[in-house]
Short mmCIF file of C-alpha atoms and ligand atoms in Angstrom, two decimals:
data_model
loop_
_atom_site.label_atom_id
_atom_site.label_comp_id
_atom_site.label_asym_id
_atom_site.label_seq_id
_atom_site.Cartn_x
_atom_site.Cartn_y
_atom_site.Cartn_z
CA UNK I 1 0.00 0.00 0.00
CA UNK I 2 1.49 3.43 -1.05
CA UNK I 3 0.07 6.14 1.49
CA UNK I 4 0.78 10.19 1.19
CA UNK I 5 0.85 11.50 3.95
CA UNK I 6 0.51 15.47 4.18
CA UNK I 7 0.79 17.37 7.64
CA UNK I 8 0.14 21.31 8.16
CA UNK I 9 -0.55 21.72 11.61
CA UNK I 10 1.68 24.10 13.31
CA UNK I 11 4.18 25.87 11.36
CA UNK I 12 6.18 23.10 9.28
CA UNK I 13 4.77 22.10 5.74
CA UNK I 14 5.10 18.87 5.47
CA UNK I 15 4.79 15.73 3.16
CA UNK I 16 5.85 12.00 2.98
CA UNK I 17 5.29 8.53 1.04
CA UNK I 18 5.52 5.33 2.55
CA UNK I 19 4.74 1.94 1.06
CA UNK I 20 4.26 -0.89 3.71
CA UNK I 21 3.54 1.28 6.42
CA UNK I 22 7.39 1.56 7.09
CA UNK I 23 9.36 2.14 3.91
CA UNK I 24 9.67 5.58 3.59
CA UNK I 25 10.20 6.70 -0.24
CA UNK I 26 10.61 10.76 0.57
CA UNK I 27 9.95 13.09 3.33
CA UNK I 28 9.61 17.02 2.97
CA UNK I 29 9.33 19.32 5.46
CA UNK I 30 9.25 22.68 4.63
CA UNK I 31 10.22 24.71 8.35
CA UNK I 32 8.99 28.43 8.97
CA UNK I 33 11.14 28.80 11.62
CA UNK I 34 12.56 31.72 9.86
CA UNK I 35 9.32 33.50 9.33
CA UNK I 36 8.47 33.57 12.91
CA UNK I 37 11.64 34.13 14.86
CA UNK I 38 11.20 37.95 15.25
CA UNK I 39 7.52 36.76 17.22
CA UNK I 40 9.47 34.34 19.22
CA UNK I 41 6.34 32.16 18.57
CA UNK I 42 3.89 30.98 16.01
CA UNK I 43 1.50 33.75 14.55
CA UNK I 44 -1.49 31.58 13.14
CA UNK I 45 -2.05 34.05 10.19
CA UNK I 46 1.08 34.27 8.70
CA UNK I 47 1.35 30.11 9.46
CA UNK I 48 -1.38 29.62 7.48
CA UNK I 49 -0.65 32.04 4.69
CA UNK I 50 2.95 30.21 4.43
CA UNK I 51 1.57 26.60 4.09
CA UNK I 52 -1.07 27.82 1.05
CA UNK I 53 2.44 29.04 -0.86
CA UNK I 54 4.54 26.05 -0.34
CA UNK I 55 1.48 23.04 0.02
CA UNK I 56 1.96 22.59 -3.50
CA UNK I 57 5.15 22.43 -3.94
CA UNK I 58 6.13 20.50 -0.95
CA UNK I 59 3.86 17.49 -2.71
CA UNK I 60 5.23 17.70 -6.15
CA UNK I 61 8.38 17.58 -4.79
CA UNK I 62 7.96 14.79 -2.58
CA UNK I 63 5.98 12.77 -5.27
CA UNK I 64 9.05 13.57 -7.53
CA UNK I 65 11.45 12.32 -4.86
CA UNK I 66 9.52 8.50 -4.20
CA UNK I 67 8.71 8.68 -7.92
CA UNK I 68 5.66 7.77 -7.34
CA UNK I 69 2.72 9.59 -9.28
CA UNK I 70 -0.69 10.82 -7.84
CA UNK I 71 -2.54 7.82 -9.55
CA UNK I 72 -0.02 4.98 -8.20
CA UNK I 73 -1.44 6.36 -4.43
CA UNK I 74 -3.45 3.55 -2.48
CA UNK I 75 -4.39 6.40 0.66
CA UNK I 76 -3.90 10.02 1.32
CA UNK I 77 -3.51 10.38 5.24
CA UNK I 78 -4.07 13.73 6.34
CA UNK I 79 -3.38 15.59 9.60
CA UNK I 80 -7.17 16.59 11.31
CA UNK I 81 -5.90 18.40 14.12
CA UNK I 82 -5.53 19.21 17.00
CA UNK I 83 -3.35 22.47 15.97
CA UNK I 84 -3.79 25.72 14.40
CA UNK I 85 -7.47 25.97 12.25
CA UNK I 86 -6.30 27.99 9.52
CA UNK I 87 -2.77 26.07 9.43
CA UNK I 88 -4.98 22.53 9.48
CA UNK I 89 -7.30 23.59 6.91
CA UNK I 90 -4.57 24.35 4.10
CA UNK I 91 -3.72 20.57 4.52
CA UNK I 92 -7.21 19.04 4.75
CA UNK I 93 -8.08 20.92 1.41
CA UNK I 94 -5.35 19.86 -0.54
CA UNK I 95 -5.77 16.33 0.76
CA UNK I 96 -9.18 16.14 0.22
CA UNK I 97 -8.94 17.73 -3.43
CA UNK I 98 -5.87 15.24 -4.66
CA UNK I 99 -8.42 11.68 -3.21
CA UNK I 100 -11.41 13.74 -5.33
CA UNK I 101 -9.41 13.73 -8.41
CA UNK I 102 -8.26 10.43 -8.18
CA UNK I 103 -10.86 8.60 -6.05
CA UNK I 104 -8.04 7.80 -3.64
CA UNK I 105 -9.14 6.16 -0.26
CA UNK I 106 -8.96 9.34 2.24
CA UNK I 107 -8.20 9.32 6.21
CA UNK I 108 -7.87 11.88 8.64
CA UNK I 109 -5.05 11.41 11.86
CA UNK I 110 -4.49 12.53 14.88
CA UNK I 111 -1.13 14.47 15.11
CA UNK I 112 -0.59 13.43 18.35
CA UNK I 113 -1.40 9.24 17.10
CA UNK I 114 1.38 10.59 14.30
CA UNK I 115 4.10 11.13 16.62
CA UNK I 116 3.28 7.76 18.30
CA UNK I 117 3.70 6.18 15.09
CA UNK I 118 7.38 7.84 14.44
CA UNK I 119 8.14 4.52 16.90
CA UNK I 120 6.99 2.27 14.41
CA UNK I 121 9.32 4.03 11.20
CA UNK I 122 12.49 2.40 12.54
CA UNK I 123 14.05 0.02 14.43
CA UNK I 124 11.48 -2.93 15.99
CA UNK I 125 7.93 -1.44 16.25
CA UNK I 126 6.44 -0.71 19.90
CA UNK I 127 4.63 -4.15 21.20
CA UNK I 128 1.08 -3.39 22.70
CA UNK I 129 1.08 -2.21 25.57
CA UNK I 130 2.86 0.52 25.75
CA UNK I 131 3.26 3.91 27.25
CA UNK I 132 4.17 6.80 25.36
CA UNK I 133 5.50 10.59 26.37
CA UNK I 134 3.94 12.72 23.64
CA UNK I 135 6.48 16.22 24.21
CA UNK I 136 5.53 18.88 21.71
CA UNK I 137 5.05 22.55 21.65
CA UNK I 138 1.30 22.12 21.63
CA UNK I 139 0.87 19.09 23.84
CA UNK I 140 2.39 17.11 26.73
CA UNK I 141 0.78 13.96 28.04
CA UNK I 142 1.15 10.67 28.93
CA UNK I 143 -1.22 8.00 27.03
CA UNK I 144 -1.28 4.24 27.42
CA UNK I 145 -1.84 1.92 24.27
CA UNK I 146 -3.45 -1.39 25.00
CA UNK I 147 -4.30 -1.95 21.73
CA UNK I 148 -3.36 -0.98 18.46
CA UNK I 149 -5.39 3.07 17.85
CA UNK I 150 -6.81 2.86 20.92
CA UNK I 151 -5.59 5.51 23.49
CA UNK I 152 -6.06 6.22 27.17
CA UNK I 153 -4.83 9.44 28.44
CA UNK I 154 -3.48 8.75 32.10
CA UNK I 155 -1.57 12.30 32.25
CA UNK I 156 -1.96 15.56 30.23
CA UNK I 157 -0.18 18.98 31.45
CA UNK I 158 -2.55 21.61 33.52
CA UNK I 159 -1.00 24.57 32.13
CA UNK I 160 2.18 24.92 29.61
CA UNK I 161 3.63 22.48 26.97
CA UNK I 162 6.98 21.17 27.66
CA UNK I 163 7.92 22.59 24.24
CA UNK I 164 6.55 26.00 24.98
CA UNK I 165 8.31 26.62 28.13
CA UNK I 166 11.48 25.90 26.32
CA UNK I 167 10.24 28.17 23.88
CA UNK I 168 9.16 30.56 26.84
CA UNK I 169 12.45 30.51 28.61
CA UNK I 170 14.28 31.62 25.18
CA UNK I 171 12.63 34.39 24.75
CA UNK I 172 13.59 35.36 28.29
CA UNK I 173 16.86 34.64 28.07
CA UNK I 174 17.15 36.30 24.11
CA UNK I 175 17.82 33.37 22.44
CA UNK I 176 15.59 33.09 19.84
CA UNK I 177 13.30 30.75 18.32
CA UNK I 178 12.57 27.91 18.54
CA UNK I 179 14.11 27.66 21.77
CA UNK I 180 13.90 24.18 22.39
CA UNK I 181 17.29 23.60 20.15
CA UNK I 182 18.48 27.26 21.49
CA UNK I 183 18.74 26.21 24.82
CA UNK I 184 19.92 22.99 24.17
CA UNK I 185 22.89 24.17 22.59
CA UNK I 186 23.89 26.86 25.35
CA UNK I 187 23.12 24.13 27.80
CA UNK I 188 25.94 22.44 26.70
CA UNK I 189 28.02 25.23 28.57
CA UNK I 190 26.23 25.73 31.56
CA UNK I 191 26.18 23.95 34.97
CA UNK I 192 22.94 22.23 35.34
CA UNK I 193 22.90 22.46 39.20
CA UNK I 194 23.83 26.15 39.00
CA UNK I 195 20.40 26.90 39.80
CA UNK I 196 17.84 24.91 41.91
CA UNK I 197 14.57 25.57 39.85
CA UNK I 198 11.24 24.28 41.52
CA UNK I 199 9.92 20.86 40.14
CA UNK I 200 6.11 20.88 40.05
CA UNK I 201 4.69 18.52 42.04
CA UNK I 202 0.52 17.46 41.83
CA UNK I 203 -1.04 17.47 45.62
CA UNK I 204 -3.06 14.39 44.24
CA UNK I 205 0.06 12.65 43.24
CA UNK I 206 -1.56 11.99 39.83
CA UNK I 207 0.18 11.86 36.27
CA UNK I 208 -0.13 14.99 35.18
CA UNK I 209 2.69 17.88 34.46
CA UNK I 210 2.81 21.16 35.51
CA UNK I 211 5.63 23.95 33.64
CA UNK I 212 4.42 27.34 34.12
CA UNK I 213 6.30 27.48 37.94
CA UNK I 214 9.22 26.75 36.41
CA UNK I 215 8.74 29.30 33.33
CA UNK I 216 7.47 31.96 36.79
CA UNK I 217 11.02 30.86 38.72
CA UNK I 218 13.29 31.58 35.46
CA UNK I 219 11.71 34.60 35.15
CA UNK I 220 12.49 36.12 38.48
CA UNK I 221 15.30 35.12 38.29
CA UNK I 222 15.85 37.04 35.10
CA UNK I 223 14.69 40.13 36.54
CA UNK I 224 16.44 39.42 40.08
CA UNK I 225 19.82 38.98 38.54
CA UNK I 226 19.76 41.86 35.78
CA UNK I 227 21.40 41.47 32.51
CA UNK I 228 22.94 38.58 32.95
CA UNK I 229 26.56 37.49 31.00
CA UNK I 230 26.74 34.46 28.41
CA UNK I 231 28.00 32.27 30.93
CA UNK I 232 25.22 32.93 33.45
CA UNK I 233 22.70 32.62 30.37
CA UNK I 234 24.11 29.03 29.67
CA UNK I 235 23.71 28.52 33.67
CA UNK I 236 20.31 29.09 33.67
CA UNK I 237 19.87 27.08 30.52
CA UNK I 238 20.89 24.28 31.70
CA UNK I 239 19.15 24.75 34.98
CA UNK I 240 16.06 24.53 33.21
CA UNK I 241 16.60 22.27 31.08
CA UNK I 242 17.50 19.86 33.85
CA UNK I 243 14.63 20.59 36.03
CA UNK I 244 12.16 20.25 33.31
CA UNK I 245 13.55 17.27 32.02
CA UNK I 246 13.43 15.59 35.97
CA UNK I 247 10.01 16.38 36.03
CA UNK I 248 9.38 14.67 32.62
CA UNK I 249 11.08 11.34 33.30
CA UNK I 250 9.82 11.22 37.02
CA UNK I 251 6.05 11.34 36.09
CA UNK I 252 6.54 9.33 32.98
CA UNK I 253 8.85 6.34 34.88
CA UNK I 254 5.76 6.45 38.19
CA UNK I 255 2.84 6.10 35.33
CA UNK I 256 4.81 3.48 33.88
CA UNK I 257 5.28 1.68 37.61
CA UNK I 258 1.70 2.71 38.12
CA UNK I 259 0.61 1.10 35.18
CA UNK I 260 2.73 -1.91 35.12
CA UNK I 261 4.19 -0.86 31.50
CA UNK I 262 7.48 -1.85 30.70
CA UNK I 263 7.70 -0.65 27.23
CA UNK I 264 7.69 3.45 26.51
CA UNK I 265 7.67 5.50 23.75
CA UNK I 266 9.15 9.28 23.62
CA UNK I 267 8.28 11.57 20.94
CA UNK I 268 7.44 14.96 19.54
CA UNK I 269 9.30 17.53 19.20
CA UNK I 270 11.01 17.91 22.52
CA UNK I 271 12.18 14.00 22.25
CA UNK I 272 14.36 15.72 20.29
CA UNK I 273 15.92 17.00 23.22
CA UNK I 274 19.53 14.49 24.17
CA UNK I 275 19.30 15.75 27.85
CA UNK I 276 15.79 13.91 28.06
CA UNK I 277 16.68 11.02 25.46
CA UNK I 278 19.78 9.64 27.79
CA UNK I 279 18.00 10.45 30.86
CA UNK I 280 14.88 8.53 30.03
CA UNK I 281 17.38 6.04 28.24
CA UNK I 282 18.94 5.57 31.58
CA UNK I 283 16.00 5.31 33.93
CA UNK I 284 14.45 2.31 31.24
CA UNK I 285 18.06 0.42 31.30
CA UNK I 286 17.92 0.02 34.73
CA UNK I 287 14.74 -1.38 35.06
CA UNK I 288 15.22 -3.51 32.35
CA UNK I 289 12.47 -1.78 30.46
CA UNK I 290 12.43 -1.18 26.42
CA UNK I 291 12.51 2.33 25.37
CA UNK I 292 11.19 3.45 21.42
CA UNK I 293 13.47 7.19 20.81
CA UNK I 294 12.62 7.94 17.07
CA UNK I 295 15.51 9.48 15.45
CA UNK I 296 15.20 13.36 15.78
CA UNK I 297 13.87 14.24 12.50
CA UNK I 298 10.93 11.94 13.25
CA UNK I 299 10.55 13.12 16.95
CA UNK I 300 9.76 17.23 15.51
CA UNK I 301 6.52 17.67 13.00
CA UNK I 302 6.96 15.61 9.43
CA UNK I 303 4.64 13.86 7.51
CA UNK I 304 6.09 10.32 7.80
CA UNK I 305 4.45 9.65 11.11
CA UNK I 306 0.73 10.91 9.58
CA UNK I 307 1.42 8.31 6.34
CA UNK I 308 2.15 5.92 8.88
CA UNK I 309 -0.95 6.40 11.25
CA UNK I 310 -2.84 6.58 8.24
CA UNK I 311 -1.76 3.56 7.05
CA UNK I 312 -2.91 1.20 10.16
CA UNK I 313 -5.81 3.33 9.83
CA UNK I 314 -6.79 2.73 6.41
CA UNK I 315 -5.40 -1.21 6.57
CA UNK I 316 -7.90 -1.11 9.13
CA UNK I 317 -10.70 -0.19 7.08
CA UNK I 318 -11.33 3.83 7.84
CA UNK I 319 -12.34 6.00 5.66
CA UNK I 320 -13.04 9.94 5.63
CA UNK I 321 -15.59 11.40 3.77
CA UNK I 322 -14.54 14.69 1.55
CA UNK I 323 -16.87 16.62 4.27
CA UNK I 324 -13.43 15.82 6.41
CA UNK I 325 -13.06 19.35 8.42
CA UNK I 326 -10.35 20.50 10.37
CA UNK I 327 -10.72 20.01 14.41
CA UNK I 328 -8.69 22.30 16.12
CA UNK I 329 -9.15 20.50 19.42
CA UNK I 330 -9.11 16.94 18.31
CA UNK I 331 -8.84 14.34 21.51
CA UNK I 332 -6.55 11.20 21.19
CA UNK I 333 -8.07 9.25 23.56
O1 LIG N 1 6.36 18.31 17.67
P1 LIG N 1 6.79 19.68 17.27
O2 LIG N 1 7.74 19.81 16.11
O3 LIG N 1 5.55 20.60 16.96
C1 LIG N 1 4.37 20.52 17.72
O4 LIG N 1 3.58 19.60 17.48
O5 LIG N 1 4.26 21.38 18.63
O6 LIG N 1 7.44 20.35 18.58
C2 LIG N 1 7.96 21.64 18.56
C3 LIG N 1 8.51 21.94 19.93
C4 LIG N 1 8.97 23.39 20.10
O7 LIG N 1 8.44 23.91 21.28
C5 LIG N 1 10.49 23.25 20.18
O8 LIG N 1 11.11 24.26 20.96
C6 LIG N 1 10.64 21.90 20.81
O9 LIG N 1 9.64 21.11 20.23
N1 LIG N 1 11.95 21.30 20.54
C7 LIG N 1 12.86 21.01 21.49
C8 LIG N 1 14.02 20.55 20.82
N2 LIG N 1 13.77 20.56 19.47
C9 LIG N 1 12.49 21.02 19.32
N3 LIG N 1 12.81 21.13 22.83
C10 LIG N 1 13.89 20.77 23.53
N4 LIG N 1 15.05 20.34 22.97
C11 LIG N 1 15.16 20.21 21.62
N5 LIG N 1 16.29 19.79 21.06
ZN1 LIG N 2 3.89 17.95 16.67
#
């Protein structure tokens, strides 16, 4: 089965094919990054207005690349949200115009189900049950698989992403967007104990996350210790960065306990993050648990993961109408 995969929900334009719901024949992601650095953030409008100029493109290019042409297609997987409307719409559209023309089988995913699948691109594929860490800009949450596309949310954050407090915490510092990578990088320098940042920690003792007292601590800090040198920027960098990723593994490694799970998936864009790979790496080696990293490409938004999701999806029998719509808010579980 050859599946296209297309993915537009944040600010990367994205495309893939995959044949066998693993071999990947070309994967294009076209990054706006550039566009909005000077916001440090995403601004929706000028997301959306970006994917309409390079949607096009981005598929011919990454038909060209598989060599594969719009009639050879068995599926077009699309991303349905959750994420931006306007940004999720641009996608939908063109997917839902390419299956018209060709009467190509059409099915919408779940991002979030997309960067659980980024497990199953490489390496052995993630045996039911498991527990996956979904880290993005958007979303952080904990969800346990039973069963293949069938998701249980056990953890979700109450406030900030993971992904946007390291985008939160470069801006503060002036280091630009995005500032997961940004503070990664200056992290490097820094002493992560320079700095004892609170951890957040649930009065219920559940499974969810908490970031925006650590983003309030880094902050008053800023302010308390004035302009503050390179060195003292890397400091605090790493401080963070080592806080937020304690916090991560500790909730993820008690669900895991909680649930008797010893397999775990990490993914989305913050997996991309080698402080939280080894660390998480480290806690699942001890315990003689199995631990699915995608490679970092796959862990940040492409459009492998959605052919892939799609794929189970549509071996599975689903189907999307052409009234498919864009949900901003789309649940996983
Ligand atoms: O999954 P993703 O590409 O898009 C969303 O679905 O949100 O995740 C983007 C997020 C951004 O907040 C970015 O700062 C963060 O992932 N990120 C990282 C790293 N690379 C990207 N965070 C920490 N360390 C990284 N190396
Ligand atoms: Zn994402």
């Amino acid at each position: 089965m050859i599946v296209l995969g297309i993915e537009s929900s944040c600010d990367e334009t994205a495309a893939a094919v995959l044949t066998d719901g693993r071999r990947l024949l070309a994967s294009v992601v076209a990054s706006q990054d550039a566009i909005h650095a000077p916001y440090g953030g995403v601004v929706p409008e000028l997301a959306s207005r970006r994917h309409l100029e390079v949607i096009a493109p981005v598929v011919d290019q990454t038909l060209r690349e598989a060599k594969v042409g719009l009639a050879d297609l068995d599926g077009i997987a699309v991303t349905q949200g959750p994420g931006l409307v306007g940004s999720l719409l641009v996608g939908c559209s063109v997917a839902k115009s390419l299956a018209w023309v060709h009467r190509t089988p059409l099915v919408g995913v779940n991002h979030l189900e997309g960067h659980i699948y980024a497990a199953f691109l490489e390496g052995d594929p993630p045996i039911h049950p498991f527990l996956a860490l979904v880290v993005s800009g958007g979303h952080t949450a904990l969800y346990l698989a039973r069963e293949p596309r069938r998701y249980e949310r056990i953890g979700q954050t109450r406030d900030d992403a993971a992904g946007e407090a390291f985008d939160k915490v470069s801006k503060l510092l002036g280091l630009g967007y995005p500032g997961g990578p940004a503070i990664e990088r200056i992290a490097r320098t820094g002493d992560p104990r320079a700095i004892a940042f609170p951890t957040a920690n649930m009065s219920d003792g559940g499974s969810d996350f908490s970031f925006s007292g650590i983003k309030t601590a880094v902050s008053l800090h800023v302010r308390r210790e004035g302009p503050l040198d390179p060195a003292r920027v890397a400091d605090v960098a790493a401080s963070f960065q080592a806080t937020a990723v304690k916090m991560l593994v500790r909730k993820t490694v008690k669900a895991a306990l909680r649930f008797g799970v010893h397999r775990l998936v990490l993914t989305g864009g913050v997996a991309a993050n080698t402080a939280l790979r080894e660390s998480l790496e480290s806690e699942c080696r001890e315990r003689g648990w199995v631990l699915h990293v995608p490679s970092r490409r796959l862990c940040t938004d492409n459009a492998a993961m959605i052919a892939a999701a799609g794929h189970d999806r549509l071996e599975a029998g689903e189907r999307a109408p052409l009234s498919l719509n864009a949900v901003p808010d789309l649940a996983l579980a």
